[in-house]
Amino acid sequence: MILKSFNLIFKVSAVLWFIWGAVHMFAGIMTDNFILSGDIAGAVSGVADAIDPETLQADYPDAAGALIGQHGFNLLWVGLVTLICSFFIWKGNKNAIFLAAIAGGLTDLGYFLFMDLGGYVNFMPGTVMTIVSSLAIITSFYAHFKMRKQ
């Protein structure tokens, strides 16, 4: 009975990481699509969605576009890593639990510190995704460490 409850907790965490990974892959693709089309302001306003897009219209240097493009690429790969990890977390794989927590958790920590606390983003979807990753980390760590004790 106890093992079944841990398996359920791993499955909940896996679903949360799958959602988080898919959303971040989508965000990375969209960000890079803006960059590749030359719309740096569109990419910036897509990320900093609580800011009036009119105030973000500027003649950005190419280096700023490259920086935002790198951000989009990072969103894509970290989303892919956590999405892949979700399949292994479903089975309670320790390495996947820690890899997703490190990759996704640290990504969202930076987001929280610089975007959320800075007031540059709306609650939905960004802050919600930070909550999703936090819950995924908490649930998988709880199940993993409680299961190890038994």
PDB file of C-alpha atoms in Angstrom:
ATOM      1  CA  MET A   1       0.000   0.000   0.000  1.00  0.00           C
ATOM      2  CA  ILE A   2       2.774   2.436   0.902  1.00  0.00           C
ATOM      3  CA  LEU A   3       4.705   1.616  -2.275  1.00  0.00           C
ATOM      4  CA  LYS A   4       1.579   2.346  -4.325  1.00  0.00           C
ATOM      5  CA  SER A   5       1.245   5.785  -2.747  1.00  0.00           C
ATOM      6  CA  PHE A   6       4.879   6.577  -3.589  1.00  0.00           C
ATOM      7  CA  ASN A   7       4.302   5.430  -7.160  1.00  0.00           C
ATOM      8  CA  LEU A   8       1.307   7.760  -7.377  1.00  0.00           C
ATOM      9  CA  ILE A   9       3.413  10.652  -6.088  1.00  0.00           C
ATOM     10  CA  PHE A  10       6.112   9.911  -8.695  1.00  0.00           C
ATOM     11  CA  LYS A  11       3.428   9.903 -11.383  1.00  0.00           C
ATOM     12  CA  VAL A  12       2.085  13.275 -10.221  1.00  0.00           C
ATOM     13  CA  SER A  13       5.610  14.706 -10.301  1.00  0.00           C
ATOM     14  CA  ALA A  14       6.196  13.208 -13.755  1.00  0.00           C
ATOM     15  CA  VAL A  15       3.030  14.834 -15.122  1.00  0.00           C
ATOM     16  CA  LEU A  16       4.060  18.185 -13.628  1.00  0.00           C
ATOM     17  CA  TRP A  17       7.524  17.926 -15.225  1.00  0.00           C
ATOM     18  CA  PHE A  18       6.007  16.858 -18.545  1.00  0.00           C
ATOM     19  CA  ILE A  19       3.771  19.951 -18.557  1.00  0.00           C
ATOM     20  CA  TRP A  20       6.637  22.201 -17.469  1.00  0.00           C
ATOM     21  CA  GLY A  21       8.934  20.755 -20.127  1.00  0.00           C
ATOM     22  CA  ALA A  22       6.372  21.077 -22.926  1.00  0.00           C
ATOM     23  CA  VAL A  23       5.547  24.680 -22.001  1.00  0.00           C
ATOM     24  CA  HIS A  24       9.227  25.638 -21.921  1.00  0.00           C
ATOM     25  CA  MET A  25       9.969  23.920 -25.209  1.00  0.00           C
ATOM     26  CA  PHE A  26       7.080  25.862 -26.754  1.00  0.00           C
ATOM     27  CA  ALA A  27       8.339  29.127 -25.200  1.00  0.00           C
ATOM     28  CA  GLY A  28      11.829  28.468 -26.549  1.00  0.00           C
ATOM     29  CA  ILE A  29      10.530  27.788 -30.049  1.00  0.00           C
ATOM     30  CA  MET A  30       8.334  30.897 -30.001  1.00  0.00           C
ATOM     31  CA  THR A  31      11.152  33.091 -28.681  1.00  0.00           C
ATOM     32  CA  ASP A  32      13.518  31.885 -31.373  1.00  0.00           C
ATOM     33  CA  ASN A  33      10.855  32.321 -34.067  1.00  0.00           C
ATOM     34  CA  PHE A  34      10.612  36.000 -33.109  1.00  0.00           C
ATOM     35  CA  ILE A  35      14.398  36.312 -33.236  1.00  0.00           C
ATOM     36  CA  LEU A  36      14.735  34.516 -36.562  1.00  0.00           C
ATOM     37  CA  SER A  37      12.076  36.792 -38.046  1.00  0.00           C
ATOM     38  CA  GLY A  38      14.003  39.851 -36.784  1.00  0.00           C
ATOM     39  CA  ASP A  39      11.394  40.853 -34.187  1.00  0.00           C
ATOM     40  CA  ILE A  40      13.571  41.272 -31.088  1.00  0.00           C
ATOM     41  CA  ALA A  41      10.979  43.509 -29.417  1.00  0.00           C
ATOM     42  CA  GLY A  42       8.344  40.798 -29.939  1.00  0.00           C
ATOM     43  CA  ALA A  43      10.603  38.242 -28.273  1.00  0.00           C
ATOM     44  CA  VAL A  44      11.299  40.553 -25.326  1.00  0.00           C
ATOM     45  CA  SER A  45       7.621  41.397 -24.856  1.00  0.00           C
ATOM     46  CA  GLY A  46       6.790  37.698 -25.088  1.00  0.00           C
ATOM     47  CA  VAL A  47       9.009  37.035 -22.098  1.00  0.00           C
ATOM     48  CA  ALA A  48       8.352  40.246 -20.124  1.00  0.00           C
ATOM     49  CA  ASP A  49       4.598  40.004 -20.616  1.00  0.00           C
ATOM     50  CA  ALA A  50       3.617  42.332 -17.745  1.00  0.00           C
ATOM     51  CA  ILE A  51       5.323  45.261 -19.462  1.00  0.00           C
ATOM     52  CA  ASP A  52       3.478  47.389 -22.000  1.00  0.00           C
ATOM     53  CA  PRO A  53       4.789  46.176 -25.386  1.00  0.00           C
ATOM     54  CA  GLU A  54       4.923  49.772 -26.618  1.00  0.00           C
ATOM     55  CA  THR A  55       7.626  50.567 -24.060  1.00  0.00           C
ATOM     56  CA  LEU A  56       9.718  47.673 -25.345  1.00  0.00           C
ATOM     57  CA  GLN A  57       9.787  48.888 -28.938  1.00  0.00           C
ATOM     58  CA  ALA A  58      13.360  49.889 -29.644  1.00  0.00           C
ATOM     59  CA  ASP A  59      16.117  49.552 -32.175  1.00  0.00           C
ATOM     60  CA  TYR A  60      17.854  46.641 -30.463  1.00  0.00           C
ATOM     61  CA  PRO A  61      21.421  45.828 -31.490  1.00  0.00           C
ATOM     62  CA  ASP A  62      22.043  42.445 -33.085  1.00  0.00           C
ATOM     63  CA  ALA A  63      23.839  41.318 -29.931  1.00  0.00           C
ATOM     64  CA  ALA A  64      20.614  41.752 -27.933  1.00  0.00           C
ATOM     65  CA  GLY A  65      18.831  39.567 -30.470  1.00  0.00           C
ATOM     66  CA  ALA A  66      21.551  36.955 -30.127  1.00  0.00           C
ATOM     67  CA  LEU A  67      21.222  37.058 -26.347  1.00  0.00           C
ATOM     68  CA  ILE A  68      17.438  36.591 -26.497  1.00  0.00           C
ATOM     69  CA  GLY A  69      17.964  33.856 -29.105  1.00  0.00           C
ATOM     70  CA  GLN A  70      20.292  32.069 -26.710  1.00  0.00           C
ATOM     71  CA  HIS A  71      17.601  32.388 -24.024  1.00  0.00           C
ATOM     72  CA  GLY A  72      15.092  30.781 -26.394  1.00  0.00           C
ATOM     73  CA  PHE A  73      17.513  27.947 -27.147  1.00  0.00           C
ATOM     74  CA  ASN A  74      18.083  27.424 -23.402  1.00  0.00           C
ATOM     75  CA  LEU A  75      14.323  27.269 -22.800  1.00  0.00           C
ATOM     76  CA  LEU A  76      14.048  24.669 -25.546  1.00  0.00           C
ATOM     77  CA  TRP A  77      16.791  22.366 -24.273  1.00  0.00           C
ATOM     78  CA  VAL A  78      15.897  22.628 -20.588  1.00  0.00           C
ATOM     79  CA  GLY A  79      12.284  21.893 -21.494  1.00  0.00           C
ATOM     80  CA  LEU A  80      13.380  18.867 -23.492  1.00  0.00           C
ATOM     81  CA  VAL A  81      15.585  17.580 -20.659  1.00  0.00           C
ATOM     82  CA  THR A  82      12.794  17.835 -18.088  1.00  0.00           C
ATOM     83  CA  LEU A  83      10.262  16.354 -20.496  1.00  0.00           C
ATOM     84  CA  ILE A  84      12.517  13.334 -21.065  1.00  0.00           C
ATOM     85  CA  CYS A  85      13.151  13.082 -17.316  1.00  0.00           C
ATOM     86  CA  SER A  86       9.400  12.969 -16.712  1.00  0.00           C
ATOM     87  CA  PHE A  87       9.189   9.508 -18.322  1.00  0.00           C
ATOM     88  CA  PHE A  88      11.857   8.188 -15.955  1.00  0.00           C
ATOM     89  CA  ILE A  89      10.429   9.971 -12.903  1.00  0.00           C
ATOM     90  CA  TRP A  90       7.169   8.122 -13.627  1.00  0.00           C
ATOM     91  CA  LYS A  91       9.100   4.974 -12.621  1.00  0.00           C
ATOM     92  CA  GLY A  92      10.846   6.666  -9.667  1.00  0.00           C
ATOM     93  CA  ASN A  93      14.288   6.933 -11.266  1.00  0.00           C
ATOM     94  CA  LYS A  94      16.590   8.757  -8.834  1.00  0.00           C
ATOM     95  CA  ASN A  95      18.882  10.235 -11.502  1.00  0.00           C
ATOM     96  CA  ALA A  96      15.951  11.690 -13.436  1.00  0.00           C
ATOM     97  CA  ILE A  97      14.471  13.163 -10.256  1.00  0.00           C
ATOM     98  CA  PHE A  98      17.691  15.035  -9.510  1.00  0.00           C
ATOM     99  CA  LEU A  99      18.431  16.018 -13.123  1.00  0.00           C
ATOM    100  CA  ALA A 100      14.964  17.540 -13.561  1.00  0.00           C
ATOM    101  CA  ALA A 101      15.243  19.312 -10.209  1.00  0.00           C
ATOM    102  CA  ILE A 102      18.626  20.778 -11.101  1.00  0.00           C
ATOM    103  CA  ALA A 103      17.821  21.764 -14.686  1.00  0.00           C
ATOM    104  CA  GLY A 104      14.230  22.904 -14.251  1.00  0.00           C
ATOM    105  CA  GLY A 105      14.558  24.089 -10.666  1.00  0.00           C
ATOM    106  CA  LEU A 106      17.565  26.318 -11.280  1.00  0.00           C
ATOM    107  CA  THR A 107      15.994  27.665 -14.469  1.00  0.00           C
ATOM    108  CA  ASP A 108      12.912  28.690 -12.525  1.00  0.00           C
ATOM    109  CA  LEU A 109      14.972  30.063  -9.646  1.00  0.00           C
ATOM    110  CA  GLY A 110      16.597  32.516 -12.064  1.00  0.00           C
ATOM    111  CA  TYR A 111      13.194  33.338 -13.544  1.00  0.00           C
ATOM    112  CA  PHE A 112      11.768  33.966 -10.068  1.00  0.00           C
ATOM    113  CA  LEU A 113      14.680  36.142  -8.934  1.00  0.00           C
ATOM    114  CA  PHE A 114      14.956  38.308 -12.037  1.00  0.00           C
ATOM    115  CA  MET A 115      11.537  38.265 -13.697  1.00  0.00           C
ATOM    116  CA  ASP A 116       8.961  37.613 -10.960  1.00  0.00           C
ATOM    117  CA  LEU A 117      10.576  39.716  -8.246  1.00  0.00           C
ATOM    118  CA  GLY A 118      11.344  42.385 -10.834  1.00  0.00           C
ATOM    119  CA  GLY A 119       7.636  42.618 -11.663  1.00  0.00           C
ATOM    120  CA  TYR A 120       8.177  42.019 -15.379  1.00  0.00           C
ATOM    121  CA  VAL A 121       5.842  39.040 -15.814  1.00  0.00           C
ATOM    122  CA  ASN A 122       2.221  38.134 -15.308  1.00  0.00           C
ATOM    123  CA  PHE A 123       1.168  35.376 -12.939  1.00  0.00           C
ATOM    124  CA  MET A 124      -0.022  33.235 -15.848  1.00  0.00           C
ATOM    125  CA  PRO A 125       1.862  31.423 -17.343  1.00  0.00           C
ATOM    126  CA  GLY A 126       5.285  32.251 -15.891  1.00  0.00           C
ATOM    127  CA  THR A 127       4.708  32.259 -12.153  1.00  0.00           C
ATOM    128  CA  VAL A 128       2.376  29.286 -12.503  1.00  0.00           C
ATOM    129  CA  MET A 129       5.193  27.338 -14.160  1.00  0.00           C
ATOM    130  CA  THR A 130       7.494  28.225 -11.248  1.00  0.00           C
ATOM    131  CA  ILE A 131       4.873  26.793  -8.892  1.00  0.00           C
ATOM    132  CA  VAL A 132       4.559  23.696 -11.109  1.00  0.00           C
ATOM    133  CA  SER A 133       8.318  23.039 -11.021  1.00  0.00           C
ATOM    134  CA  SER A 134       8.421  23.631  -7.260  1.00  0.00           C
ATOM    135  CA  LEU A 135       5.605  21.144  -6.720  1.00  0.00           C
ATOM    136  CA  ALA A 136       7.313  18.644  -9.027  1.00  0.00           C
ATOM    137  CA  ILE A 137      10.533  18.919  -7.034  1.00  0.00           C
ATOM    138  CA  ILE A 138       8.775  18.684  -3.667  1.00  0.00           C
ATOM    139  CA  THR A 139       6.643  15.680  -4.631  1.00  0.00           C
ATOM    140  CA  SER A 140       9.457  13.692  -6.227  1.00  0.00           C
ATOM    141  CA  PHE A 141      11.909  14.455  -3.415  1.00  0.00           C
ATOM    142  CA  TYR A 142       9.301  13.547  -0.800  1.00  0.00           C
ATOM    143  CA  ALA A 143       8.558  10.182  -2.425  1.00  0.00           C
ATOM    144  CA  HIS A 144      12.219   9.424  -3.106  1.00  0.00           C
ATOM    145  CA  PHE A 145      13.503  10.187   0.392  1.00  0.00           C
ATOM    146  CA  LYS A 146      10.544   8.583   2.199  1.00  0.00           C
ATOM    147  CA  MET A 147      10.890   5.447   0.072  1.00  0.00           C
ATOM    148  CA  ARG A 148      14.622   5.266   0.833  1.00  0.00           C
ATOM    149  CA  LYS A 149      13.888   5.261   4.569  1.00  0.00           C
ATOM    150  CA  GLN A 150      11.700   2.176   4.240  1.00  0.00           C
TER     151      GLN A 150
END
